[in-house]
mmCIF file of C-alpha atoms in Angstrom:
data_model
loop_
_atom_site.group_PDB
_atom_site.id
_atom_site.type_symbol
_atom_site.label_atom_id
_atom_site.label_comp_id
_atom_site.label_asym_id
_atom_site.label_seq_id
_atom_site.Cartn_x
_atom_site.Cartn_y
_atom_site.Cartn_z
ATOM 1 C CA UNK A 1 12.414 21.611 11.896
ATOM 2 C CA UNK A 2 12.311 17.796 12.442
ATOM 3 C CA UNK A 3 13.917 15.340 9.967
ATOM 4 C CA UNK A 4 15.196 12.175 9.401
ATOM 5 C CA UNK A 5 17.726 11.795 7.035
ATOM 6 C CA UNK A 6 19.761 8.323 5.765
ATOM 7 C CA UNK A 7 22.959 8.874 4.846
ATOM 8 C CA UNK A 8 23.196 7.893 0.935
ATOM 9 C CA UNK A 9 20.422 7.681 -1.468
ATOM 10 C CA UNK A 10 22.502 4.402 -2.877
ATOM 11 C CA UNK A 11 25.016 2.529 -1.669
ATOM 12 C CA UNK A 12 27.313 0.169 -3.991
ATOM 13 C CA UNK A 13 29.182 -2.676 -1.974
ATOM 14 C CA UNK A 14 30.706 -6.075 -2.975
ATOM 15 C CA UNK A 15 29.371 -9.426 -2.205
ATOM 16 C CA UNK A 16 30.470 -10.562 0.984
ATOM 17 C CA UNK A 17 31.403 -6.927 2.439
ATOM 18 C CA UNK A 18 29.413 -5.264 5.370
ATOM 19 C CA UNK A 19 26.936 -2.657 4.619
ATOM 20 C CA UNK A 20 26.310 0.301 6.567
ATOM 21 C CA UNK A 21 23.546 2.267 6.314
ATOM 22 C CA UNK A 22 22.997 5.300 8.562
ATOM 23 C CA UNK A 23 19.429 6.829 10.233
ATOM 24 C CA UNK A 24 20.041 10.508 11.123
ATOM 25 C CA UNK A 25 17.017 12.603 12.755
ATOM 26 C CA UNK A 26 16.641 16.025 14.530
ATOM 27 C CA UNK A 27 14.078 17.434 16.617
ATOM 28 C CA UNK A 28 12.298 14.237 17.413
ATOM 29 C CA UNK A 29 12.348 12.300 20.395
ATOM 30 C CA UNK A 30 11.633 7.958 19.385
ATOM 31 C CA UNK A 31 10.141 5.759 21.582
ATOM 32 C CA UNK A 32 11.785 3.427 19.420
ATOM 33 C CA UNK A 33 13.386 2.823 15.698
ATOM 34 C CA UNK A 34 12.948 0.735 13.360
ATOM 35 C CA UNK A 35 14.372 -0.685 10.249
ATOM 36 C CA UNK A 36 12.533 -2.058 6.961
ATOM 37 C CA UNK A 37 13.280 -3.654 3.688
ATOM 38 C CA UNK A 38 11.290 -2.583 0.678
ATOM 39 C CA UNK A 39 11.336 -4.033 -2.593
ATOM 40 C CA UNK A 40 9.934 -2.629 -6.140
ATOM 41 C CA UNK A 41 6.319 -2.320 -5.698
ATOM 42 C CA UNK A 42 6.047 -4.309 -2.136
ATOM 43 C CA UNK A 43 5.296 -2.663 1.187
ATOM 44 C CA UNK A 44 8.156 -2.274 4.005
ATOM 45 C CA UNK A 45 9.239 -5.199 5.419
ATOM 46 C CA UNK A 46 10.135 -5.486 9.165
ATOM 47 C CA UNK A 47 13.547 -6.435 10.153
ATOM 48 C CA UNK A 48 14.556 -4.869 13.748
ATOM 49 C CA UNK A 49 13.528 -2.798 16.234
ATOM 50 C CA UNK A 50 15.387 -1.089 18.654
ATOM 51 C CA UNK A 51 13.771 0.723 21.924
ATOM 52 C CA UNK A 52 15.337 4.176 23.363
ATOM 53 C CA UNK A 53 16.699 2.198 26.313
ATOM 54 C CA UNK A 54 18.863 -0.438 24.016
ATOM 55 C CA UNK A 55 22.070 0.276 22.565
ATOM 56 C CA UNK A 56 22.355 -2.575 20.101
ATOM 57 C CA UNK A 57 20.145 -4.933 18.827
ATOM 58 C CA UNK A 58 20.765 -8.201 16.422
ATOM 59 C CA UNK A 59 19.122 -10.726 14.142
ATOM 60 C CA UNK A 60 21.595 -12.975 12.187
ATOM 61 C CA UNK A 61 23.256 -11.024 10.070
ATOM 62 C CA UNK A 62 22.110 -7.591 10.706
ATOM 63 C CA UNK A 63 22.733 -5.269 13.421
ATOM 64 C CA UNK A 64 21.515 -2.070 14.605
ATOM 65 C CA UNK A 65 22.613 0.580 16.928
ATOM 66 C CA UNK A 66 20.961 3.517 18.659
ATOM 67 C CA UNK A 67 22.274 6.805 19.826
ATOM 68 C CA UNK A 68 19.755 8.776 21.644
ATOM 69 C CA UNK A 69 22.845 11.541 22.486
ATOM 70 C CA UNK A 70 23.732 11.443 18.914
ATOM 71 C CA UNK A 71 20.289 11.240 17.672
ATOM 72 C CA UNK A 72 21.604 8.181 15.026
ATOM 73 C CA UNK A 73 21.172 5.019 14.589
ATOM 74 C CA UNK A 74 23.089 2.125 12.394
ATOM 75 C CA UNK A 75 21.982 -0.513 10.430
ATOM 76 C CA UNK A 76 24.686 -3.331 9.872
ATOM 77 C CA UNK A 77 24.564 -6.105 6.951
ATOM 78 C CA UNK A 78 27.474 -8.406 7.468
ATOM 79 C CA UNK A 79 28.507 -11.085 5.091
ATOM 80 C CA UNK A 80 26.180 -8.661 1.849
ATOM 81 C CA UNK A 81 24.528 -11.053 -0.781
ATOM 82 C CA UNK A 82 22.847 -9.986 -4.423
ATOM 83 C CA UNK A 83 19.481 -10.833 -2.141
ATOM 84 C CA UNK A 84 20.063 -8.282 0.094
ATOM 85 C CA UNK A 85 20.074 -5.446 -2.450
ATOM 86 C CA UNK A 86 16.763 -3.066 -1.469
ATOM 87 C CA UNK A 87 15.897 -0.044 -0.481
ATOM 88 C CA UNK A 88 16.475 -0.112 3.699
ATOM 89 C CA UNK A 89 13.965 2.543 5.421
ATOM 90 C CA UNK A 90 14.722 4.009 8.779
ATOM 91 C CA UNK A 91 11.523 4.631 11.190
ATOM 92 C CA UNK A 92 10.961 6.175 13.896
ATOM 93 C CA UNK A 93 8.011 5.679 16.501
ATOM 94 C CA UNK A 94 7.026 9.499 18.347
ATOM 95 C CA UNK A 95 5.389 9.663 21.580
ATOM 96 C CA UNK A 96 2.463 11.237 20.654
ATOM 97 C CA UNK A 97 -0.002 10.141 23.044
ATOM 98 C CA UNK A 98 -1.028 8.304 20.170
ATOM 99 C CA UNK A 99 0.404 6.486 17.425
ATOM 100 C CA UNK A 100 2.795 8.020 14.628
ATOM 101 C CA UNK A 101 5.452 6.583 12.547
ATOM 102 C CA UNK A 102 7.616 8.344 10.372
ATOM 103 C CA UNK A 103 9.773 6.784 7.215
ATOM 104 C CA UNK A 104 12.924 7.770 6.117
ATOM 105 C CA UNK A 105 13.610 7.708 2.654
ATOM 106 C CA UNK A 106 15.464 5.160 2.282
ATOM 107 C CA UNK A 107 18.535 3.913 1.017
ATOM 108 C CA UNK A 108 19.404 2.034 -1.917
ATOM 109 C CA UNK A 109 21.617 -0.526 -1.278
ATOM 110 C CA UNK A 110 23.110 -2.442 -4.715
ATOM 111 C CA UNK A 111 25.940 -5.848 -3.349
ATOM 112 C CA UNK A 112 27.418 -7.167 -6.410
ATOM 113 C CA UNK A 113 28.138 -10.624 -6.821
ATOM 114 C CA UNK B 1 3.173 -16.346 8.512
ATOM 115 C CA UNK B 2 -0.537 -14.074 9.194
ATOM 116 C CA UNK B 3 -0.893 -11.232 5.900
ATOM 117 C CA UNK B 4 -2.135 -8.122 5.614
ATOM 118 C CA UNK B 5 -4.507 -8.279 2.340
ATOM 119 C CA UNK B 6 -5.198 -5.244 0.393
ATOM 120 C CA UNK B 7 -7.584 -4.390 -2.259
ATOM 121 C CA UNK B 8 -7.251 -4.072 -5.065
ATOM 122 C CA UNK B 9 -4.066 -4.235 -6.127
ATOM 123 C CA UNK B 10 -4.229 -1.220 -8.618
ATOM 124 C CA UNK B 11 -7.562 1.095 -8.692
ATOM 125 C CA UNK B 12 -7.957 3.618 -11.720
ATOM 126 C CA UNK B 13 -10.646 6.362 -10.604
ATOM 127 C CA UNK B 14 -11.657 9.891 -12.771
ATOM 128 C CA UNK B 15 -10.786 12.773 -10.851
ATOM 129 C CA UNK B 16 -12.932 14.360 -8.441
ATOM 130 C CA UNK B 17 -14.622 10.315 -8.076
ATOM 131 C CA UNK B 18 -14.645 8.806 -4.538
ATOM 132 C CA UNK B 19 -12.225 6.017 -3.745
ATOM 133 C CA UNK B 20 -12.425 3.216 -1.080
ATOM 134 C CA UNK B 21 -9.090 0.833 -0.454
ATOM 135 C CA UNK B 22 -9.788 -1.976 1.674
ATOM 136 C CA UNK B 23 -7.258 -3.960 3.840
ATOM 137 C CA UNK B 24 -7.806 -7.116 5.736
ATOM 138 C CA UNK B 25 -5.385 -6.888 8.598
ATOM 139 C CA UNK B 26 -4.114 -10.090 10.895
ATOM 140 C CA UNK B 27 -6.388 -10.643 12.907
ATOM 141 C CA UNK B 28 -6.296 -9.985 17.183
ATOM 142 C CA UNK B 29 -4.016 -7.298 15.683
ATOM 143 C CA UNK B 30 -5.518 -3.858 17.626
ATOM 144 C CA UNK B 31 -3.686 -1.160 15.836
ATOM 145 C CA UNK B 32 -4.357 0.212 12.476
ATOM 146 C CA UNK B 33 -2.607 2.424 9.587
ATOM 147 C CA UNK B 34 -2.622 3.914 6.676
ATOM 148 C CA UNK B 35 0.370 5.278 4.814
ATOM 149 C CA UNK B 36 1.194 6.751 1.086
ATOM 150 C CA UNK B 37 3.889 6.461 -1.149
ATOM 151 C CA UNK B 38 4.378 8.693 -4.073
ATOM 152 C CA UNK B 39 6.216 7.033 -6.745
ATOM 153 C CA UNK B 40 10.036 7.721 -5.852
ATOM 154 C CA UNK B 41 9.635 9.283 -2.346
ATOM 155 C CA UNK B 42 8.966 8.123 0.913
ATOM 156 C CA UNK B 43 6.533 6.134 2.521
ATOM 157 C CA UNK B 44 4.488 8.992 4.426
ATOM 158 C CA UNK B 45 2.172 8.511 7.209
ATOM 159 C CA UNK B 46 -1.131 9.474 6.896
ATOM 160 C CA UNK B 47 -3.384 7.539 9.853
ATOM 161 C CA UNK B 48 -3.344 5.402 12.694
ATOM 162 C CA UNK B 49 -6.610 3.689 14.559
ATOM 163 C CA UNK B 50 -7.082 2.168 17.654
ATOM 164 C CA UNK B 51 -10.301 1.381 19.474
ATOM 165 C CA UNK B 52 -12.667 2.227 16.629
ATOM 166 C CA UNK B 53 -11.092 5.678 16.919
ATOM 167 C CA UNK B 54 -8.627 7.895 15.128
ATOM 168 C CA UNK B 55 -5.226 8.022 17.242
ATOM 169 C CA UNK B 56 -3.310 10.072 14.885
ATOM 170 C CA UNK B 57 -3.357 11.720 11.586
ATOM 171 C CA UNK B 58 -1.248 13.859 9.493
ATOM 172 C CA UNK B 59 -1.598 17.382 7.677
ATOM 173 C CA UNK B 60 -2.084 15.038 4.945
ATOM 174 C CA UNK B 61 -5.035 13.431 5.965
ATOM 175 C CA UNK B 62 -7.734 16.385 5.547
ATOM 176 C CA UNK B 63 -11.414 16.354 5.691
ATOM 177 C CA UNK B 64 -11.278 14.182 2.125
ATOM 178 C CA UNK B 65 -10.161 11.379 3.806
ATOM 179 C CA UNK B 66 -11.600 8.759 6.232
ATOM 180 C CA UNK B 67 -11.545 5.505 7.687
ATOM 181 C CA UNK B 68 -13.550 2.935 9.110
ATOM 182 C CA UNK B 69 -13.761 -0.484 10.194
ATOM 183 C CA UNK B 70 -17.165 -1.544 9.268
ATOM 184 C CA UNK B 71 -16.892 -5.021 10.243
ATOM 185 C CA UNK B 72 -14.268 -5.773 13.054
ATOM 186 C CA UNK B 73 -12.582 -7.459 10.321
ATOM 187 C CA UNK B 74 -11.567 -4.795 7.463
ATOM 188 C CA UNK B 75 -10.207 -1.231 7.626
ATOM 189 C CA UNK B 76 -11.218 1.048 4.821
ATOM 190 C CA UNK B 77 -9.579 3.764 3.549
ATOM 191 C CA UNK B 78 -11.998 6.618 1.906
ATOM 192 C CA UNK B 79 -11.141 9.716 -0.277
ATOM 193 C CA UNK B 80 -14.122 11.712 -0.930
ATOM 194 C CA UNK B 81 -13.195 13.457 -4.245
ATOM 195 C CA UNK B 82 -10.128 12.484 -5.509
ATOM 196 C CA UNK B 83 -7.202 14.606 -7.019
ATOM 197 C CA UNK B 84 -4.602 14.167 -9.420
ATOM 198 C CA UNK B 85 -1.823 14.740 -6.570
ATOM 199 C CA UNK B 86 -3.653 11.417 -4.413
ATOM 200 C CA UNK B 87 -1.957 9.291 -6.977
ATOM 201 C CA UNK B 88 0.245 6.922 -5.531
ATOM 202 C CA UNK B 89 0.546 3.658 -3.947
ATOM 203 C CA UNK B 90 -1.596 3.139 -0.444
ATOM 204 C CA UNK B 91 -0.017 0.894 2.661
ATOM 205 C CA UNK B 92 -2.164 -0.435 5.281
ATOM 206 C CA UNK B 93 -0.215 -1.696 8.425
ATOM 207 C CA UNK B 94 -1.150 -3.600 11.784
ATOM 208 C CA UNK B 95 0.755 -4.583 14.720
ATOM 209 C CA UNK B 96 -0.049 -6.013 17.969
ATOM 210 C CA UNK B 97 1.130 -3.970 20.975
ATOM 211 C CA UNK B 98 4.300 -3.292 21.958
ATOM 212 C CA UNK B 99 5.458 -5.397 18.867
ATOM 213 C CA UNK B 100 6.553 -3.970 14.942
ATOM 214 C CA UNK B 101 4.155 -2.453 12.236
ATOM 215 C CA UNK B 102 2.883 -5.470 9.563
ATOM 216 C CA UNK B 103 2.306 -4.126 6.175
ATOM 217 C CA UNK B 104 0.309 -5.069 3.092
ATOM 218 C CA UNK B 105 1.759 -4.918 -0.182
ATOM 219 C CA UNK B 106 -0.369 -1.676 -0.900
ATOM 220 C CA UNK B 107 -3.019 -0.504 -3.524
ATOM 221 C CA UNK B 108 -1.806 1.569 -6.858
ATOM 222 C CA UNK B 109 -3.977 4.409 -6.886
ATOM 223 C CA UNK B 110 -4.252 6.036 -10.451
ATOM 224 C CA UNK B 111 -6.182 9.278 -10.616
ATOM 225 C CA UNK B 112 -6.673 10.588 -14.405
#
């Protein structure tokens, strides 16, 4: 069956310390992934994408990777504020002939000051 | 920075009552979407539109739902006769092509 599976509903870390969140998924084959932020009661938020062909990608303080042989992806926070706690969703974008996202669930993450 | 607008922002219909969520996506943006969220789970696709046609849909999306874009400027979202289980809150996304998914801050669907 296909899924996609992060690897922690939550994830506790201290202020300052790099967060790493992890995108698992079976049976699917991504044009490309992406990562969003979502707060309490807001829609996703982009923050990177990453096509099948790339094996990192970066924006300031985050970083992703993509492992089409492992079929996982990482999501890097370096440097974790209190502003960065959200929930982090993993999506991935199927060749479909048309066009067909599919979310994660998400991880919590919680950086304490 | 361009929005997606979507309205309202919470919508309380009587079972078995027809719904319509509205979305005003950025505009020269040529792909459309609509996604649900049921309180505490994911965000689950439901619909994507491009060139005033369907591209994709989910076993979700069943002959209760619809969409349209009456005007070249809004994308509708339509549930025929709604059920307790459509509760939850309703995304609409955009994107240009090649580039990331744009999403609105949703609708809050309440079915009593």
């Amino acid at each position: 069956s296909q899924k996609i599976e992060q690897n922690s509903e939550a994830l506790n870390i201290q202020e300052g310390k790099t967060a790493t969140l992890t995108c698992n998924y079976t049976n699917y084959s991504p044009a490309y992934l992406q990562w969003y932020r979502q707060d309490p009661g807001r829609g996703p938020v982009f923050l990177l994408l990453i096509r099948e062909n790339e094996k990192e990608k970066r924006k300031e303080r985050l970083k992703v990777t993509f492992d089409t042989t492992l079929k996982q992806s990482l999501f890097h926070i370096t440097a974790s504020q209190p502003a960065d706690s959200a929930t982090y969703l993993c999506a991935l974008d199927l060749r479909t002939g048309g066009f067909k996202t599919i979310f994660g669930a998400g991880t919590r993450l919680f950086v304490k000051a | 920075e361009p929005e997606v607008t979507q309205t309202p922002s919470h919508q309380v219909t009587q079972m078995g009552q027809e719904v319509i969520l509205r979305c005003v996506p950025i505009s020269n943006h040529l792909y459309f979407y609509w996604y649900r969220q049921i309180l505490g789970q994911k965000v689950e696709f439901l619909v994507s539109f491009y060139n005033n046609e369907i591209s994709e849909k989910s076993e979700i999306f069943d002959d209760q739902f619809s969409v349209e874009r009456p005007d070249g400027s809004n994308f509708t979202l339509k549930i025929r006769s709604t059920k307790l289980e459509d509760s939850a809150m309703y995304f609409c996304a955009c994107r240009s092509p090649g580039q990331p998914q744009h999403f609105g801050d949703g609708t809050r669907l309440s079915i009593l």
